[in-house]
Tab-separated table of C-alpha atoms in Angstrom:
chain	number	residue	atom	x	y	z
O	1	UNK	CA	91.143	-48.581	-81.560
O	2	UNK	CA	92.755	-46.492	-78.935
O	3	UNK	CA	92.656	-47.118	-75.238
O	4	UNK	CA	89.769	-44.812	-73.872
O	5	UNK	CA	90.368	-43.923	-70.697
O	6	UNK	CA	88.390	-40.648	-70.171
O	7	UNK	CA	84.572	-42.689	-69.577
O	8	UNK	CA	85.866	-43.911	-65.640
O	9	UNK	CA	88.945	-41.306	-66.158
O	10	UNK	CA	88.278	-39.795	-61.986
O	11	UNK	CA	88.183	-43.198	-61.062
O	12	UNK	CA	91.563	-44.105	-62.530
O	13	UNK	CA	93.485	-41.492	-61.177
O	14	UNK	CA	92.840	-41.749	-57.605
O	15	UNK	CA	93.432	-45.525	-57.924
O	16	UNK	CA	96.724	-44.420	-59.539
O	17	UNK	CA	97.461	-41.544	-57.174
O	18	UNK	CA	96.967	-43.385	-53.731
O	19	UNK	CA	99.363	-46.466	-55.351
O	20	UNK	CA	102.480	-43.693	-55.713
O	21	UNK	CA	101.472	-41.088	-53.199
O	22	UNK	CA	103.945	-43.276	-50.189
O	23	UNK	CA	101.822	-42.029	-47.386
O	24	UNK	CA	99.105	-43.924	-48.478
O	25	UNK	CA	98.603	-48.016	-47.748
O	26	UNK	CA	97.329	-49.297	-51.375
O	27	UNK	CA	100.609	-50.522	-52.535
O	28	UNK	CA	98.312	-52.052	-55.739
O	29	UNK	CA	96.316	-50.938	-58.229
O	30	UNK	CA	94.235	-53.285	-61.329
O	31	UNK	CA	92.335	-52.497	-64.606
O	32	UNK	CA	90.409	-53.807	-67.510
O	33	UNK	CA	88.299	-52.898	-69.953
O	34	UNK	CA	84.511	-53.656	-69.416
O	35	UNK	CA	83.810	-56.435	-71.256
O	36	UNK	CA	84.596	-56.323	-74.868
O	37	UNK	CA	84.793	-52.635	-74.796
O	38	UNK	CA	88.023	-50.254	-74.917
O	39	UNK	CA	86.574	-49.178	-71.709
O	40	UNK	CA	89.345	-48.800	-68.827
O	41	UNK	CA	87.667	-49.586	-65.510
O	42	UNK	CA	89.547	-50.306	-62.715
O	43	UNK	CA	89.500	-53.411	-61.306
O	44	UNK	CA	90.868	-53.948	-57.736
O	45	UNK	CA	92.695	-51.552	-55.131
O	46	UNK	CA	94.551	-53.819	-53.076
O	47	UNK	CA	97.380	-53.120	-49.799
O	48	UNK	CA	99.325	-56.045	-49.576
O	49	UNK	CA	101.668	-56.615	-52.085
O	50	UNK	CA	103.230	-58.874	-54.965
O	51	UNK	CA	101.250	-61.388	-53.799
O	52	UNK	CA	97.990	-59.700	-53.549
O	53	UNK	CA	97.799	-58.516	-55.974
O	54	UNK	CA	99.083	-61.839	-58.220
O	55	UNK	CA	96.024	-63.688	-56.630
O	56	UNK	CA	93.569	-60.621	-58.343
O	57	UNK	CA	94.664	-61.908	-62.225
O	58	UNK	CA	92.120	-63.554	-63.614
O	59	UNK	CA	93.470	-66.317	-66.881
O	60	UNK	CA	90.422	-64.556	-69.923
O	61	UNK	CA	91.186	-60.855	-68.874
O	62	UNK	CA	93.854	-58.373	-69.866
O	63	UNK	CA	94.303	-56.495	-67.282
O	64	UNK	CA	97.044	-54.083	-67.141
O	65	UNK	CA	98.706	-53.566	-63.090
O	66	UNK	CA	100.432	-51.137	-61.407
O	67	UNK	CA	102.831	-51.801	-57.836
O	68	UNK	CA	104.628	-49.998	-55.427
O	69	UNK	CA	107.350	-52.344	-54.130
O	70	UNK	CA	110.818	-51.026	-52.174
O	71	UNK	CA	113.912	-51.440	-53.032
O	72	UNK	CA	115.676	-55.013	-52.398
O	73	UNK	CA	119.423	-52.635	-52.411
O	74	UNK	CA	118.586	-48.962	-51.403
O	75	UNK	CA	114.780	-49.690	-49.737
O	76	UNK	CA	113.471	-46.831	-51.657
O	77	UNK	CA	110.542	-47.759	-53.079
O	78	UNK	CA	110.160	-48.400	-56.284
O	79	UNK	CA	107.148	-48.980	-59.626
O	80	UNK	CA	106.294	-52.016	-61.567
O	81	UNK	CA	104.403	-51.916	-64.280
O	82	UNK	CA	102.731	-55.433	-65.474
O	83	UNK	CA	100.815	-55.581	-69.622
O	84	UNK	CA	98.577	-59.223	-67.960
O	85	UNK	CA	97.646	-61.128	-70.663
O	86	UNK	CA	95.297	-64.339	-70.161
O	87	UNK	CA	96.507	-67.887	-71.858
O	88	UNK	CA	92.910	-67.991	-72.454
O	89	UNK	CA	91.762	-64.472	-73.997
O	90	UNK	CA	91.329	-64.855	-78.397
O	91	UNK	CA	94.115	-63.983	-80.341
O	92	UNK	CA	91.622	-61.662	-81.867
O	93	UNK	CA	91.227	-59.021	-78.722
O	94	UNK	CA	95.388	-60.219	-78.198
O	95	UNK	CA	96.018	-58.123	-81.072
O	96	UNK	CA	93.511	-55.739	-80.116
O	97	UNK	CA	94.570	-54.963	-76.993
O	98	UNK	CA	97.853	-54.951	-77.640
O	99	UNK	CA	98.017	-51.163	-78.573
O	100	UNK	CA	97.408	-49.904	-75.532
O	101	UNK	CA	100.308	-51.383	-73.834
O	102	UNK	CA	101.856	-47.619	-75.117
O	103	UNK	CA	98.972	-45.489	-73.753
O	104	UNK	CA	98.769	-46.829	-70.828
O	105	UNK	CA	102.355	-46.841	-70.261
O	106	UNK	CA	101.832	-42.911	-70.776
O	107	UNK	CA	98.817	-43.710	-68.204
O	108	UNK	CA	101.365	-45.382	-65.355
O	109	UNK	CA	103.850	-43.412	-65.487
O	110	UNK	CA	106.533	-43.051	-63.474
O	111	UNK	CA	107.498	-47.515	-63.870
O	112	UNK	CA	111.214	-48.429	-62.991
O	113	UNK	CA	110.183	-52.754	-64.253
O	114	UNK	CA	107.726	-53.453	-67.175
O	115	UNK	CA	106.408	-56.707	-67.266
O	116	UNK	CA	105.228	-58.548	-69.778
O	117	UNK	CA	102.973	-61.135	-68.211
O	118	UNK	CA	101.391	-64.308	-69.470
O	119	UNK	CA	101.360	-67.451	-66.760
O	120	UNK	CA	101.993	-67.251	-63.271
O	121	UNK	CA	105.731	-68.579	-63.750
O	122	UNK	CA	105.735	-65.194	-64.830
O	123	UNK	CA	104.560	-63.053	-62.395
O	124	UNK	CA	106.274	-64.797	-59.178
O	125	UNK	CA	107.175	-62.304	-56.184
O	126	UNK	CA	111.298	-63.630	-56.321
O	127	UNK	CA	111.300	-62.966	-60.000
O	128	UNK	CA	109.817	-59.284	-59.774
O	129	UNK	CA	111.736	-58.143	-56.953
O	130	UNK	CA	114.463	-59.675	-58.637
O	131	UNK	CA	114.246	-57.600	-61.699
O	132	UNK	CA	113.423	-54.725	-59.973
O	133	UNK	CA	116.974	-55.262	-58.390
O	134	UNK	CA	118.504	-55.670	-62.041
O	135	UNK	CA	116.842	-52.194	-62.382
O	136	UNK	CA	117.572	-50.103	-59.921
O	137	UNK	CA	121.457	-49.798	-61.129
O	138	UNK	CA	123.471	-51.654	-57.625
O	139	UNK	CA	123.991	-54.521	-55.856
O	140	UNK	CA	124.414	-52.949	-53.060
O	141	UNK	CA	122.619	-51.588	-49.704
O	142	UNK	CA	124.313	-47.984	-48.180
O	143	UNK	CA	122.429	-49.479	-44.394
O	144	UNK	CA	124.603	-52.077	-44.706
O	145	UNK	CA	127.639	-50.486	-45.539
O	146	UNK	CA	130.681	-50.477	-43.158
O	147	UNK	CA	130.800	-47.603	-40.660
O	148	UNK	CA	134.338	-46.042	-42.905
O	149	UNK	CA	131.630	-44.201	-44.737
O	150	UNK	CA	129.754	-42.733	-41.487
O	151	UNK	CA	132.974	-39.783	-40.508
O	152	UNK	CA	132.467	-38.379	-44.477
O	153	UNK	CA	129.362	-36.028	-42.543
O	154	UNK	CA	125.434	-36.167	-43.866
O	155	UNK	CA	124.567	-39.372	-47.130
O	156	UNK	CA	122.376	-36.845	-49.662
O	157	UNK	CA	119.721	-38.640	-51.296
O	158	UNK	CA	119.346	-41.104	-53.151
O	159	UNK	CA	118.722	-40.307	-56.970
O	160	UNK	CA	114.810	-41.270	-58.302
O	161	UNK	CA	113.473	-42.001	-61.700
O	162	UNK	CA	110.058	-41.209	-60.089
O	163	UNK	CA	108.299	-37.890	-61.501
O	164	UNK	CA	104.276	-36.002	-61.067
O	165	UNK	CA	101.832	-37.091	-63.389
O	166	UNK	CA	100.507	-33.706	-65.281
O	167	UNK	CA	96.513	-33.617	-64.487
O	168	UNK	CA	96.164	-30.795	-67.106
O	169	UNK	CA	98.349	-34.054	-70.165
O	170	UNK	CA	96.535	-36.197	-69.356
O	171	UNK	CA	93.121	-34.583	-69.424
O	172	UNK	CA	94.131	-33.224	-72.196
O	173	UNK	CA	95.166	-36.068	-74.013
O	174	UNK	CA	91.969	-38.121	-72.168
O	175	UNK	CA	90.193	-34.991	-73.868
O	176	UNK	CA	91.125	-35.685	-77.636
O	177	UNK	CA	89.913	-39.342	-76.688
O	178	UNK	CA	86.451	-38.144	-76.289
O	179	UNK	CA	86.864	-35.935	-79.333
O	180	UNK	CA	87.446	-38.830	-81.887
O	181	UNK	CA	84.419	-40.546	-80.038
O	182	UNK	CA	82.204	-37.747	-80.581
O	183	UNK	CA	83.480	-37.628	-84.213
O	184	UNK	CA	82.400	-41.236	-84.776
O	185	UNK	CA	79.180	-41.360	-82.507
O	186	UNK	CA	77.975	-38.250	-85.175
O	187	UNK	CA	78.858	-40.414	-87.788
O	188	UNK	CA	76.721	-43.168	-86.894
O	189	UNK	CA	74.594	-40.890	-86.059
O	190	UNK	CA	74.524	-38.741	-90.006
O	191	UNK	CA	74.503	-42.300	-91.452
O	192	UNK	CA	71.310	-43.031	-89.605
O	193	UNK	CA	70.110	-39.703	-90.677
O	194	UNK	CA	70.639	-40.971	-94.275
O	195	UNK	CA	69.269	-44.044	-93.721
O	196	UNK	CA	65.885	-42.613	-92.852
O	197	UNK	CA	65.369	-40.256	-95.241
O	198	UNK	CA	65.890	-42.739	-98.287
O	199	UNK	CA	63.177	-44.994	-96.585
O	200	UNK	CA	61.372	-41.507	-96.068
O	201	UNK	CA	61.740	-40.521	-100.116
O	202	UNK	CA	61.164	-44.081	-101.326
O	203	UNK	CA	58.296	-44.625	-99.271
O	204	UNK	CA	56.888	-41.437	-100.902
O	205	UNK	CA	57.973	-42.019	-104.465
O	206	UNK	CA	55.309	-45.639	-103.951
O	207	UNK	CA	52.044	-43.376	-102.220
O	208	UNK	CA	53.291	-41.224	-105.872
O	209	UNK	CA	53.330	-44.285	-107.834
O	210	UNK	CA	50.031	-45.777	-106.608
O	211	UNK	CA	47.955	-42.470	-107.105
O	212	UNK	CA	49.313	-42.218	-110.394
O	213	UNK	CA	47.910	-45.406	-110.681
O	214	UNK	CA	44.409	-44.740	-109.615
O	215	UNK	CA	44.501	-42.199	-111.745
O	216	UNK	CA	45.817	-44.333	-114.409
O	217	UNK	CA	42.803	-45.984	-113.678
O	218	UNK	CA	40.559	-43.758	-113.483
O	219	UNK	CA	40.766	-41.729	-116.798
O	220	UNK	CA	40.653	-45.326	-118.388
O	221	UNK	CA	36.853	-46.658	-116.811
O	222	UNK	CA	36.144	-42.333	-118.623
O	223	UNK	CA	38.132	-43.807	-121.374
O	224	UNK	CA	35.597	-46.269	-121.209
O	225	UNK	CA	32.400	-45.184	-120.276
O	226	UNK	CA	32.351	-42.379	-123.071
O	227	UNK	CA	33.833	-45.130	-126.032
O	228	UNK	CA	29.960	-46.852	-124.566
O	229	UNK	CA	28.379	-43.807	-124.636
O	230	UNK	CA	29.805	-43.594	-128.095
O	231	UNK	CA	29.290	-46.825	-129.564
O	232	UNK	CA	25.345	-47.089	-128.267
O	233	UNK	CA	25.075	-42.773	-129.986
O	234	UNK	CA	25.865	-44.506	-132.957
O	235	UNK	CA	23.844	-47.544	-132.849
O	236	UNK	CA	20.500	-45.438	-132.537
O	237	UNK	CA	21.752	-43.409	-135.221
O	238	UNK	CA	22.143	-46.200	-137.617
O	239	UNK	CA	19.123	-47.708	-136.571
O	240	UNK	CA	17.060	-44.344	-136.560
O	241	UNK	CA	19.118	-44.603	-139.900
O	242	UNK	CA	18.175	-47.607	-141.307
O	243	UNK	CA	14.357	-47.034	-140.591
O	244	UNK	CA	15.036	-43.101	-142.409
O	245	UNK	CA	16.255	-45.298	-145.057
O	246	UNK	CA	14.104	-48.196	-145.630
O	247	UNK	CA	11.005	-45.488	-145.019
O	248	UNK	CA	12.536	-43.615	-148.328
O	249	UNK	CA	13.185	-46.576	-150.878
O	250	UNK	CA	11.654	-46.124	-153.927
O	251	UNK	CA	11.878	-50.610	-153.753
O	252	UNK	CA	8.911	-49.990	-150.607
O	253	UNK	CA	6.653	-47.537	-152.138
O	254	UNK	CA	4.331	-48.097	-149.814
O	255	UNK	CA	4.576	-48.642	-145.278
O	256	UNK	CA	4.671	-52.064	-144.325
O	257	UNK	CA	2.511	-51.209	-140.914
O	258	UNK	CA	-0.344	-49.485	-143.764
O	259	UNK	CA	0.627	-52.834	-145.506
O	260	UNK	CA	-0.473	-54.565	-142.300
O	261	UNK	CA	-3.628	-52.201	-141.511
O	262	UNK	CA	-4.752	-52.651	-145.985
O	263	UNK	CA	-4.270	-56.653	-144.896
O	264	UNK	CA	-6.937	-56.580	-141.914
O	265	UNK	CA	-8.750	-53.893	-143.503
O	266	UNK	CA	-8.637	-56.409	-146.308
O	267	UNK	CA	-10.361	-59.908	-144.207
O	268	UNK	CA	-12.635	-58.397	-142.211
O	269	UNK	CA	-14.261	-57.374	-145.625
O	270	UNK	CA	-13.983	-60.725	-146.800
O	271	UNK	CA	-15.503	-62.440	-144.060
O	272	UNK	CA	-18.400	-60.328	-143.632
O	273	UNK	CA	-21.566	-61.910	-145.341
O	274	UNK	CA	-22.567	-61.789	-149.107
O	275	UNK	CA	-26.357	-61.612	-149.882
O	276	UNK	CA	-25.676	-60.163	-152.601
O	277	UNK	CA	-26.138	-63.310	-155.825
O	278	UNK	CA	-28.779	-64.215	-154.210
O	279	UNK	CA	-30.980	-60.950	-155.036
O	280	UNK	CA	-29.584	-61.034	-158.635
O	281	UNK	CA	-29.702	-65.076	-159.093
O	282	UNK	CA	-30.600	-65.344	-162.663
O	283	UNK	CA	-31.239	-62.039	-165.136
O	284	UNK	CA	-34.251	-60.987	-166.613
O	285	UNK	CA	-32.706	-62.428	-170.097
O	286	UNK	CA	-34.863	-59.445	-171.819
O	287	UNK	CA	-32.996	-56.967	-169.732
O	288	UNK	CA	-29.523	-56.107	-169.452
O	289	UNK	CA	-27.244	-56.388	-166.358
O	290	UNK	CA	-27.294	-52.947	-164.357
O	291	UNK	CA	-24.079	-51.354	-164.499
O	292	UNK	CA	-24.222	-51.917	-160.815
O	293	UNK	CA	-25.260	-55.248	-160.211
O	294	UNK	CA	-22.661	-56.578	-162.679
O	295	UNK	CA	-20.239	-54.423	-159.923
O	296	UNK	CA	-21.206	-55.939	-156.895
O	297	UNK	CA	-20.998	-59.321	-159.037
O	298	UNK	CA	-17.856	-58.812	-159.448
O	299	UNK	CA	-16.650	-57.215	-156.316
O	300	UNK	CA	-18.316	-60.293	-154.305
O	301	UNK	CA	-17.966	-62.979	-157.057
O	302	UNK	CA	-15.120	-65.728	-155.482
O	303	UNK	CA	-14.004	-64.221	-151.579
O	304	UNK	CA	-10.176	-64.876	-151.204
O	305	UNK	CA	-8.993	-68.306	-149.455
O	306	UNK	CA	-8.349	-67.776	-146.121
O	307	UNK	CA	-4.908	-69.331	-145.698
O	308	UNK	CA	-3.523	-66.825	-149.576
O	309	UNK	CA	-5.482	-64.037	-147.297
O	310	UNK	CA	-2.283	-62.203	-146.836
O	311	UNK	CA	-0.591	-63.494	-150.076
O	312	UNK	CA	-2.185	-62.010	-152.050
O	313	UNK	CA	-4.563	-58.876	-150.774
O	314	UNK	CA	-7.435	-57.158	-152.287
O	315	UNK	CA	-5.038	-53.976	-153.036
O	316	UNK	CA	-3.973	-51.505	-155.646
O	317	UNK	CA	-1.415	-51.142	-158.207
O	318	UNK	CA	1.022	-50.187	-156.438
O	319	UNK	CA	0.462	-52.244	-153.274
O	320	UNK	CA	0.305	-54.635	-155.438
O	321	UNK	CA	3.973	-53.937	-157.070
O	322	UNK	CA	5.115	-54.486	-153.054
O	323	UNK	CA	3.634	-57.365	-152.342
O	324	UNK	CA	5.409	-58.779	-155.262
O	325	UNK	CA	8.923	-57.072	-153.550
O	326	UNK	CA	8.233	-59.085	-150.488
O	327	UNK	CA	7.353	-62.571	-151.664
O	328	UNK	CA	11.162	-62.667	-153.594
O	329	UNK	CA	11.858	-61.174	-150.285
O	330	UNK	CA	10.728	-64.334	-148.086
O	331	UNK	CA	11.432	-66.539	-150.844
O	332	UNK	CA	14.310	-65.709	-151.488
O	333	UNK	CA	16.363	-65.928	-147.948
O	334	UNK	CA	14.735	-69.117	-147.308
O	335	UNK	CA	12.198	-67.726	-144.503
O	336	UNK	CA	8.684	-67.932	-145.781
O	337	UNK	CA	5.773	-69.535	-142.606
O	338	UNK	CA	5.588	-69.048	-138.958
O	339	UNK	CA	6.984	-69.907	-135.982
O	340	UNK	CA	10.007	-68.468	-136.253
O	341	UNK	CA	11.920	-66.720	-133.358
O	342	UNK	CA	14.407	-64.331	-132.302
O	343	UNK	CA	16.169	-62.520	-130.016
O	344	UNK	CA	16.159	-58.302	-129.560
O	345	UNK	CA	19.517	-56.698	-129.916
O	346	UNK	CA	17.687	-53.689	-129.115
O	347	UNK	CA	15.362	-51.596	-126.922
O	348	UNK	CA	12.060	-50.893	-129.205
O	349	UNK	CA	8.904	-48.912	-128.042
O	350	UNK	CA	5.613	-48.971	-129.806
O	351	UNK	CA	4.648	-46.332	-131.603
O	352	UNK	CA	0.726	-47.744	-131.823
O	353	UNK	CA	-1.046	-50.430	-131.370
O	354	UNK	CA	0.452	-52.933	-134.159
O	355	UNK	CA	3.478	-52.580	-133.194
O	356	UNK	CA	5.272	-54.948	-130.000
O	357	UNK	CA	8.068	-52.548	-127.318
O	358	UNK	CA	10.779	-55.492	-126.569
O	359	UNK	CA	14.093	-54.842	-124.532
O	360	UNK	CA	17.719	-56.382	-125.160
O	361	UNK	CA	17.795	-60.144	-125.268
O	362	UNK	CA	13.773	-60.931	-125.025
O	363	UNK	CA	12.318	-63.185	-126.836
O	364	UNK	CA	9.774	-62.837	-129.907
O	365	UNK	CA	8.179	-65.487	-131.086
O	366	UNK	CA	5.618	-66.731	-134.120
O	367	UNK	CA	7.222	-64.555	-135.531
O	368	UNK	CA	5.782	-63.857	-139.332
O	369	UNK	CA	7.773	-61.875	-141.400
O	370	UNK	CA	5.426	-60.327	-144.182
O	371	UNK	CA	8.622	-57.598	-145.438
O	372	UNK	CA	11.806	-57.215	-145.423
O	373	UNK	CA	11.997	-54.835	-142.552
O	374	UNK	CA	8.916	-55.122	-140.935
O	375	UNK	CA	8.242	-59.116	-139.748
O	376	UNK	CA	4.939	-58.886	-137.033
O	377	UNK	CA	5.232	-61.603	-133.598
O	378	UNK	CA	4.189	-61.833	-129.646
O	379	UNK	CA	6.250	-59.899	-128.068
O	380	UNK	CA	7.255	-61.034	-124.010
O	381	UNK	CA	4.268	-59.681	-122.948
O	382	UNK	CA	2.180	-61.604	-125.329
O	383	UNK	CA	1.350	-58.820	-127.185
O	384	UNK	CA	1.114	-59.796	-131.043
O	385	UNK	CA	2.479	-56.591	-133.414
O	386	UNK	CA	5.021	-55.310	-136.035
O	387	UNK	CA	8.857	-54.760	-135.604
O	388	UNK	CA	11.112	-53.951	-137.269
O	389	UNK	CA	13.797	-57.102	-138.086
O	390	UNK	CA	17.289	-55.238	-137.914
O	391	UNK	CA	16.551	-55.197	-134.207
O	392	UNK	CA	16.531	-58.602	-133.939
O	393	UNK	CA	18.205	-61.714	-135.036
O	394	UNK	CA	16.609	-65.125	-135.496
O	395	UNK	CA	17.760	-67.984	-133.097
O	396	UNK	CA	18.383	-71.133	-135.946
């Protein structure tokens, strides 16, 4: 990258102007870089000539010196430009600053002698003055010539290669450097803006992705709730349909609840005390027994035993067929007897006092299988009654 003379332009121009001005006591100026940047600054000025200038050179820096000396031959002012690269400067910095020599030479115009120095031996004042004397083109001083030339007339002034610095051209050149610096800064700002926009776009996409995931999760939850609702409704419909089929099937002519009530009535009837056999203990041999008495004797002759109360209840012809069907189911399934336990699969609410109510996961104990579709047992509240068999599952 080119050396930047615009950052400290006024100070550089002032130091350079003091050196080239013959009326100014300042006869040297030293320039260097600001840190590791390419911005040129004034390192110092002085009035002590080459001896003082050499003392200011730093072996760890790249510096540029501009000094005004007197030609030992002609006594006219001459300008020396020293490109100093210290021995302690690293190679990378040396390569970068090598391109700035021409830029500094264009800025420090009017130099009669240019010296590229790396060590103190290269900038000894005697060596520099010898080079200045050789660069003047004459090895004599007209001040020491013989008086034979004094009769010729006034001597013309000795010519010089000094040219006045054009401030406008320098400003234009410095403006070019500042233009490129501004362009680089704008490019850097553009890259930062693109990076910021990319980060904002990434954040927006991430936010949209999170919102989509939340919406999908809500839809899945709603679908699951609807599916659960449909499953529950289907289960209730199946249970209702099973009950209707059970009530309307031809295999079950009478409802099991009616069977249970008839059994209860039969049990209460058999438990009543009978006195009719004592009244008609021995009928008169001369007269036949009356039809009413015969019916009473047949009715109360042999009451059914207690243990067979629910096996063979006094039913009508239709009820007898139901009992045979129930016994056949109990024998085929191996569910006869008492003391069975079951776990409720669904909730059931009793229709009357002969049924029990329960919730899912409740236990029903002391189950008696009185029918294929209706059992009875003790519910969670201790009430004994009937319940549908397809609402529970037996516990082994």
